[in-house]
Amino acid sequence: MKLIEFKYLLKVLSYFLKHFPRRLLIAMFFAIVLSILELFSISMILPLISLGGNIGSDAKLLNAIKSFFSYLNLEYSFLVILFTFAIINIFKNIIELFMNIFISNSLALISRTLRQKIIDGLQNAKWSFFTNKPHGIIINLLSQEIDKAVSLFNVLITLSVCLFMLIIY
């Protein structure tokens, strides 16, 4: 990524933090929770492989998972681990569904807010503004440019999810 693109990304982040901080932070929280659940989901693969293939292993992760299962008084067997893997993935999918609903709701709210600001500005504009500007600029501003600006929120959240997943992997 070029330095100038990173600079614009930081400007977008600061804009959304300034104007929609709760929405952005909740979406980031969802992304972090999703990444943590992905970590737990991935950590169940090694025990499944070692038990399914009857492969003995002294890996630290495997020993930590064994001790975690014994701490919870759960049997360390293939079916229990497979069931745990399935439960984690189901929970992860539910969190992802809620995150996507929240992001869609946020996109609609941000779009409505930006359109309202433009309409308020147009209502307060002098008549000379309308006579000197082509009509397409105002229509384009209300229809396409708002959608492009709102899509930046979605891009920002997608980048944060990717970043958290990269850290997990």
Coordinates of C-alpha atoms in Angstrom, one line a residue:
M1 CA 0.0 0.0 0.0
K2 CA 1.3 3.4 -0.9
L3 CA 2.0 5.9 1.8
I4 CA -0.5 8.3 0.3
E5 CA -3.2 5.6 0.3
F6 CA -2.4 4.9 4.0
K7 CA -2.8 8.6 4.7
Y8 CA -6.2 8.7 3.2
L9 CA -7.2 5.6 5.1
L10 CA -6.2 7.3 8.3
K11 CA -8.3 10.3 7.3
V12 CA -11.3 8.1 6.7
L13 CA -10.7 6.3 10.1
S14 CA -10.5 9.7 11.9
Y15 CA -13.7 10.9 10.2
F16 CA -15.7 7.9 11.2
L17 CA -14.2 8.0 14.7
K18 CA -15.2 11.6 15.0
H19 CA -18.7 11.4 13.6
F20 CA -19.7 7.7 14.3
P21 CA -17.5 6.6 17.1
R22 CA -19.9 4.1 18.7
R23 CA -20.7 2.4 15.4
L24 CA -17.1 2.1 14.5
L25 CA -16.0 0.8 17.9
I26 CA -18.8 -1.8 18.1
A27 CA -18.0 -3.0 14.6
M28 CA -14.3 -3.3 15.6
F29 CA -15.4 -5.2 18.7
F30 CA -17.3 -7.6 16.6
A31 CA -14.2 -8.1 14.4
I32 CA -12.1 -8.8 17.4
V33 CA -14.6 -11.3 18.9
L34 CA -14.8 -13.0 15.5
S35 CA -11.0 -13.3 15.3
I36 CA -10.8 -14.8 18.8
L37 CA -13.4 -17.3 17.9
E38 CA -11.5 -18.1 14.7
L39 CA -8.4 -18.7 16.9
F40 CA -10.3 -21.1 19.1
S41 CA -11.7 -22.9 16.1
I42 CA -8.3 -23.3 14.5
S43 CA -6.9 -24.6 17.8
M44 CA -9.3 -27.5 17.7
I45 CA -7.9 -28.8 14.4
L46 CA -4.7 -30.1 15.8
P47 CA -6.4 -32.3 18.4
L48 CA -8.8 -33.6 15.8
I49 CA -5.9 -34.5 13.5
S50 CA -3.9 -36.1 16.3
L51 CA -6.9 -38.1 17.6
G52 CA -8.4 -38.9 14.2
G53 CA -5.1 -40.2 12.8
N54 CA -4.0 -41.8 16.1
I55 CA -0.9 -39.6 16.0
G56 CA 0.8 -38.9 19.3
S57 CA 2.1 -35.4 19.7
D58 CA 3.9 -33.5 22.4
A59 CA 3.0 -30.1 20.9
K60 CA 2.6 -27.3 23.5
L61 CA -0.8 -26.3 22.0
L62 CA -2.0 -29.9 22.2
N63 CA -1.0 -30.1 25.8
A64 CA -2.7 -26.8 26.6
I65 CA -5.9 -28.0 25.0
K66 CA -5.7 -31.3 26.9
S67 CA -5.3 -29.5 30.2
F68 CA -8.1 -27.1 29.3
F69 CA -10.4 -30.0 28.7
S70 CA -9.4 -31.7 31.9
Y71 CA -10.0 -28.4 33.8
L72 CA -13.5 -28.4 32.4
N73 CA -14.0 -32.1 33.3
L74 CA -14.6 -32.9 29.7
E75 CA -13.4 -36.1 28.1
Y76 CA -10.6 -35.6 25.7
S77 CA -12.0 -37.6 22.8
F78 CA -12.5 -37.2 19.1
L79 CA -16.3 -36.7 19.4
V80 CA -16.0 -34.1 22.2
I81 CA -13.4 -32.1 20.3
L82 CA -15.4 -32.4 17.1
F83 CA -18.5 -31.2 19.0
T84 CA -16.5 -28.3 20.5
F85 CA -15.3 -27.4 17.1
A86 CA -18.8 -27.4 15.7
I87 CA -20.2 -25.3 18.6
I88 CA -17.4 -22.7 18.2
N89 CA -18.1 -22.5 14.4
I90 CA -21.8 -22.1 15.0
F91 CA -21.2 -19.4 17.5
K92 CA -18.7 -17.7 15.2
N93 CA -21.3 -17.7 12.4
I94 CA -24.0 -16.3 14.7
I95 CA -21.6 -13.5 15.7
E96 CA -20.7 -12.9 12.0
L97 CA -24.4 -12.7 11.2
F98 CA -25.0 -10.1 14.0
M99 CA -21.9 -8.2 12.8
N100 CA -23.2 -8.1 9.2
I101 CA -26.6 -6.9 10.3
F102 CA -25.0 -4.2 12.5
I103 CA -22.8 -3.1 9.7
S104 CA -25.7 -2.9 7.2
N105 CA -27.7 -0.9 9.7
S106 CA -24.7 1.4 10.2
L107 CA -24.3 1.9 6.5
A108 CA -27.9 2.9 6.2
L109 CA -27.6 5.3 9.2
I110 CA -24.4 6.9 7.9
S111 CA -25.9 7.3 4.4
R112 CA -29.0 8.9 5.9
T113 CA -26.9 11.2 8.0
L114 CA -24.7 12.3 5.1
R115 CA -27.7 12.9 2.8
Q116 CA -29.4 14.9 5.5
K117 CA -26.3 17.1 5.9
I118 CA -26.1 17.7 2.2
I119 CA -29.8 18.5 2.0
D120 CA -29.5 20.9 4.9
G121 CA -26.6 22.6 3.2
L122 CA -28.5 22.9 0.0
Q123 CA -31.5 24.4 1.8
N124 CA -29.2 27.1 3.2
A125 CA -27.4 27.7 0.0
K126 CA -27.9 30.9 -2.0
W127 CA -29.7 30.9 -5.3
S128 CA -26.6 31.7 -7.2
F129 CA -25.1 28.4 -6.1
F130 CA -27.8 26.6 -8.1
T131 CA -27.6 28.8 -11.1
N132 CA -23.8 28.5 -11.4
K133 CA -23.5 24.8 -10.9
P134 CA -24.7 22.1 -13.4
H135 CA -27.7 20.2 -12.1
G136 CA -25.9 16.9 -12.5
I137 CA -23.4 17.8 -9.8
I138 CA -26.1 18.0 -7.1
I139 CA -27.9 14.8 -8.3
N140 CA -24.6 13.0 -8.4
L141 CA -23.7 14.2 -5.0
L142 CA -26.9 12.9 -3.5
S143 CA -26.9 9.6 -5.3
Q144 CA -23.5 8.3 -6.1
E145 CA -21.0 10.2 -4.0
I146 CA -22.8 9.4 -0.7
D147 CA -22.8 5.7 -1.6
K148 CA -19.0 5.8 -2.3
A149 CA -18.4 7.6 1.0
V150 CA -20.5 5.1 2.9
S151 CA -18.7 2.2 1.3
L152 CA -15.5 3.4 2.9
F153 CA -17.0 2.5 6.3
N154 CA -17.5 -1.1 5.0
V155 CA -14.0 -1.2 3.5
L156 CA -12.6 0.0 6.8
I157 CA -14.4 -2.7 8.7
T158 CA -13.3 -5.3 6.2
L159 CA -9.7 -4.2 6.5
S160 CA -9.9 -4.4 10.3
V161 CA -11.3 -7.9 10.2
C162 CA -8.6 -9.0 7.7
L163 CA -5.9 -7.4 10.0
F164 CA -7.2 -9.1 13.1
M165 CA -7.4 -12.5 11.2
L166 CA -3.8 -11.9 9.9
I167 CA -2.7 -11.4 13.5
I168 CA -4.5 -14.6 14.6
Y169 CA -3.0 -16.7 11.8

